[in-house]
Amino acid sequence: MVGKTISHYKILEKIGEGGMGVVYKAEDTKLDRIVALKFLPAHISLNEEEKTRFIHEARAAAALNHLNIVTIHEINEFEGQTYIAMEQVEGQTLKEIICRGGPMWPPSDKNESNKDKGRHTGLPLPMDQILDIAIQITEGLGKAHGKEIIHRDIKSANIMVTGDGVVKILDFGLAKLRGQTRLTKTGTTMGTVAYMSPEQAVGETVDHRTDIWSLGVLFYEILTGQLPFRGEYDQAIIYSIMNEDPEPVIEVRPEIPISLDQVIARTLEKSPGKRYQSIDELLADLSSISEGIVPEEIKARLRKTKLRKRKTTIMYALSAALIITAVIVLGLFSGSSQTIDSIAVLPVKNLTGDPGQEYFAEGVTDELIGQLGQISGLRRVISRTSVMHYKKTDKSLSEIARDLNVDAVVEGTVYQAGDPVRIRFQLIDALPEERNLWGHTYTRPKADILMIYSEVTRAVADKIQLKLTSKEDKRLAETGKINPEAYDAYLKGSLHWKKLTPADLDLALRYFELALKKDPSYAPAYSGIAFVWMARATSTAAAELPHDAIDKARKAAAQSLKLDNTHSQTHFALAGIATWYDWDWDTAEKEFLLALKLNPNDADAHVFYGLYLTAMKRLEEATEQMKLALELDPLNFMYLTYYGVALYRSRMYDEALIQYQKGLALAPEFLNALSGIKAIYYHKGMFKESLELQKKIFTVRGQHDLIEVLEQGMAEGGYNTAIGRIADAMAKEANPAFAMKIARYYVIAGEHELALDWLEKAYEERLQNMIYLRVNPKWDPLRHHPRFKTLVKKMNYPEEK
């Protein structure tokens, strides 16, 4: 593009590009001025939705005439390319000033290696300059809010400061005009994660108060040089935004006015109703503070705080003697109280430098999580999925502990290049600051590795003053040697099984079979085989029929149980088979409870027991199990989604939608979450949104032919007709694996008899989701039909509790 003339603009150089456009510096040959030209990227220029968003950006910004907002001169097209001509701003973004030192800061030679993990290395700005910048941004944004425009992407990279100190707000590409159709893709959030308000992060409807939150994040960043909510991964940042309070600004930078600290705290209230309710309120407080005046409302809050502290001090003084006496008595007649009851085992580091040895390091992590999880005195041992988010992080242990809401962490390293193996573990009390409680290095033959885990478990229990039960003590004492080759094959099989792709399941089965070839008495390998066959039974691409796969799973689990009836995963596998394939409700619950008794910290068992409970219509108990699972594995997108499923089946649609959105924030194409949201949209009468989401689901599945069928049906007769056409198209394929989906589509289309035909086929095939027949809202239109009642009766559900 450089050197070309577009209309009367001669392009001089490329300035930059982002998700919504490429920007060039250009000369306006008519008016003899320098401008910036922003073009819609060529690869999305044919996408009407994206193009419409781009035009809305221009129109929104063009309606704003304010010193602190970049001026839009023109919107036009040239040879099929849409562009915006806008004011060219010379200066630095606030992000550049904060990170690298700008005209207002001494330059720093340390910042080039800083990858903006949320903590910057620039020096703080003087207070008068900070207030001046804050007021200018607020004034500009106030102009936008006055025109009913929400920016929705306020961040340091979108704020320019010119050489003479004038602030310019850039990029209204995410602006939303009230009343205008939302033009985001369903299931996605817009904006930059670290600056998102809680409601924006989970995809809820936002208003002008989301900008006020983002301003609070930005002001915090300018004042302290760091972001209030930080994390190595987006999901960790979202968790922090939703659940944690940032360190008060005044603690990071004690010299700032306490009134300004109060302003930041109010902008960052998680509930929109507790924030500033208008940008004018915020501007009034900032202006008062810049003039040395403490706003009256802030004075009142400070007085209340002082009064509360004074009362607390008096109460402490009156009760101090009693407290000290109680501590002395407790110290004389009992041991020290337990202060640590929640632990995260961080990913064990592979010291060999050989990526081929990662399976062993991950296996050591999983095994120690499993061992500690079986200690009943530990309230929570964080599960694998969440801790693996910290495999490569420069976060401090205290930050990780706060992210995961645990008291202590276990760190480990392993060097395995033959025999012996060398492993080092450390137990660290992470809060309020890091304190090493115990550490030890083990150099042993690989055959003794299970004994190492037992010794570590005992050491951890001892250091946090946990008394083991007699059964736990016996189990740890009876740990013996293993066949190193069998154990090695088992770890490799476990790593592949967790990926759940057909190819990985094939590899997992080979490794588990190799483990049994090396040691026919190795029970965990049989348990692993059971899980492989259960996963294959649910795959439409599997060569085996579901019944055959489950028979193989059942035999493997029975063999594992015969060799070791204390292996919790075996009982979990048996519970799954009894629930989803045998419909043996009593056996299923017995096996779930036994699995959880053997390992109370097994998050998977909690989640799937919760799903079992939903089928039994014990919905309150089900949601409690989901909550327990999320305490153990807070960053697991599947658990968030399954919690949404439990809420959906309780008809709590709004609450379910929040959980589905949280799941999608971590895994944007997770089909269970997309399907859940689609169903809620349908129940709420949001048929257009439901239809768009159905298209996305077909796209993710690669079913592009069904998208054409859907669109043809819409043209013929609207939503119900379109869904009926989908049902007809899938019915022609006659794939019994899709019987329940076909039945559901026929229900929506109003073809109840056809829906019941396919439900009866699903019963004959014993499809997994049949267990939810009497609780799933999808089947509500059929509930009074005699054929449906017969099906429910044939399921032999226990009586409702």
Short mmCIF file of N, CA, C and O in Angstrom, two decimals, residues 36 100 122 129 199 268 296 375 431 480 522 557 579 602 637 641 669 672 697 721-722 729 741 788 797:
data_model
loop_
_atom_site.label_atom_id
_atom_site.label_comp_id
_atom_site.label_asym_id
_atom_site.label_seq_id
_atom_site.Cartn_x
_atom_site.Cartn_y
_atom_site.Cartn_z
N ALA A 36 -4.36 9.58 9.45
CA ALA A 36 -4.20 8.12 9.58
C ALA A 36 -5.35 7.46 8.85
O ALA A 36 -6.50 7.87 8.99
N ARG A 100 8.09 1.47 29.05
CA ARG A 100 9.45 1.75 28.59
C ARG A 100 9.98 3.10 29.04
O ARG A 100 11.13 3.42 28.75
N GLY A 122 8.59 0.61 34.55
CA GLY A 122 8.77 2.06 34.48
C GLY A 122 8.63 2.71 35.85
O GLY A 122 8.08 2.14 36.78
N GLN A 129 0.68 15.03 37.21
CA GLN A 129 0.56 14.55 35.84
C GLN A 129 -0.44 13.39 35.75
O GLN A 129 -1.21 13.30 34.79
N GLU A 199 -18.56 -8.43 34.72
CA GLU A 199 -19.71 -8.76 33.88
C GLU A 199 -19.30 -8.94 32.42
O GLU A 199 -19.86 -9.76 31.69
N LEU A 268 -13.35 -0.13 41.10
CA LEU A 268 -13.09 -1.57 40.96
C LEU A 268 -14.01 -2.43 41.82
O LEU A 268 -13.66 -3.57 42.15
N GLU A 296 -16.78 15.15 49.70
CA GLU A 296 -17.55 14.90 50.92
C GLU A 296 -17.90 13.42 51.08
O GLU A 296 -17.85 12.88 52.18
N ILE A 375 -5.69 -38.31 51.58
CA ILE A 375 -5.58 -37.99 53.00
C ILE A 375 -6.84 -37.24 53.43
O ILE A 375 -7.10 -36.12 52.98
N LEU A 431 1.25 -18.38 52.12
CA LEU A 431 0.54 -17.17 52.51
C LEU A 431 0.73 -16.88 54.00
O LEU A 431 0.76 -17.80 54.81
N GLY A 480 4.85 -50.93 48.14
CA GLY A 480 6.03 -51.73 47.82
C GLY A 480 6.69 -51.31 46.52
O GLY A 480 6.40 -50.25 45.95
N TYR A 522 -0.42 -55.51 37.55
CA TYR A 522 -0.42 -54.06 37.78
C TYR A 522 -1.84 -53.52 37.59
O TYR A 522 -2.28 -53.21 36.48
N ALA A 557 -12.15 -53.30 34.32
CA ALA A 557 -12.36 -52.75 35.66
C ALA A 557 -12.50 -53.87 36.69
O ALA A 557 -11.98 -53.77 37.82
N THR A 579 -23.72 -46.20 35.80
CA THR A 579 -24.62 -45.05 35.58
C THR A 579 -25.04 -44.94 34.14
O THR A 579 -26.25 -44.95 33.81
N ASP A 602 -10.94 -36.26 44.72
CA ASP A 602 -11.04 -36.61 43.30
C ASP A 602 -12.12 -35.74 42.65
O ASP A 602 -13.32 -36.01 42.77
N PHE A 637 -12.56 -25.94 32.54
CA PHE A 637 -13.70 -25.45 31.75
C PHE A 637 -14.82 -26.49 31.69
O PHE A 637 -16.00 -26.14 31.61
N THR A 641 -18.75 -25.98 32.91
CA THR A 641 -19.86 -26.31 32.02
C THR A 641 -20.82 -27.29 32.66
O THR A 641 -22.05 -27.12 32.59
N GLU A 669 -14.52 -23.09 22.06
CA GLU A 669 -15.24 -23.96 21.14
C GLU A 669 -15.69 -25.26 21.81
O GLU A 669 -15.93 -26.27 21.15
N ASN A 672 -20.10 -28.71 24.55
CA ASN A 672 -21.11 -28.85 25.60
C ASN A 672 -21.59 -27.48 26.08
O ASN A 672 -22.78 -27.27 26.36
N ILE A 697 -22.05 -24.39 16.14
CA ILE A 697 -21.83 -25.78 16.57
C ILE A 697 -21.59 -26.67 15.36
O ILE A 697 -20.67 -27.50 15.36
N THR A 721 -39.31 -24.68 11.26
CA THR A 721 -39.15 -25.41 10.00
C THR A 721 -37.68 -25.76 9.78
O THR A 721 -37.35 -26.89 9.37
N ALA A 722 -36.79 -24.80 10.04
CA ALA A 722 -35.35 -25.04 9.85
C ALA A 722 -34.87 -26.19 10.72
O ALA A 722 -34.14 -27.08 10.26
N ALA A 729 -32.76 -34.37 7.85
CA ALA A 729 -31.47 -34.66 7.23
C ALA A 729 -30.68 -35.67 8.06
O ALA A 729 -30.07 -36.61 7.52
N LYS A 741 -30.21 -36.45 19.62
CA LYS A 741 -30.17 -35.13 18.96
C LYS A 741 -31.33 -35.02 17.96
O LYS A 741 -32.00 -33.98 17.88
N PHE A 788 -44.04 -41.35 26.21
CA PHE A 788 -42.94 -40.81 27.01
C PHE A 788 -43.00 -41.37 28.43
O PHE A 788 -41.99 -41.76 29.01
N TYR A 797 -36.16 -45.69 37.38
CA TYR A 797 -35.55 -44.72 38.30
C TYR A 797 -35.99 -45.02 39.74
O TYR A 797 -37.12 -45.48 39.98
#
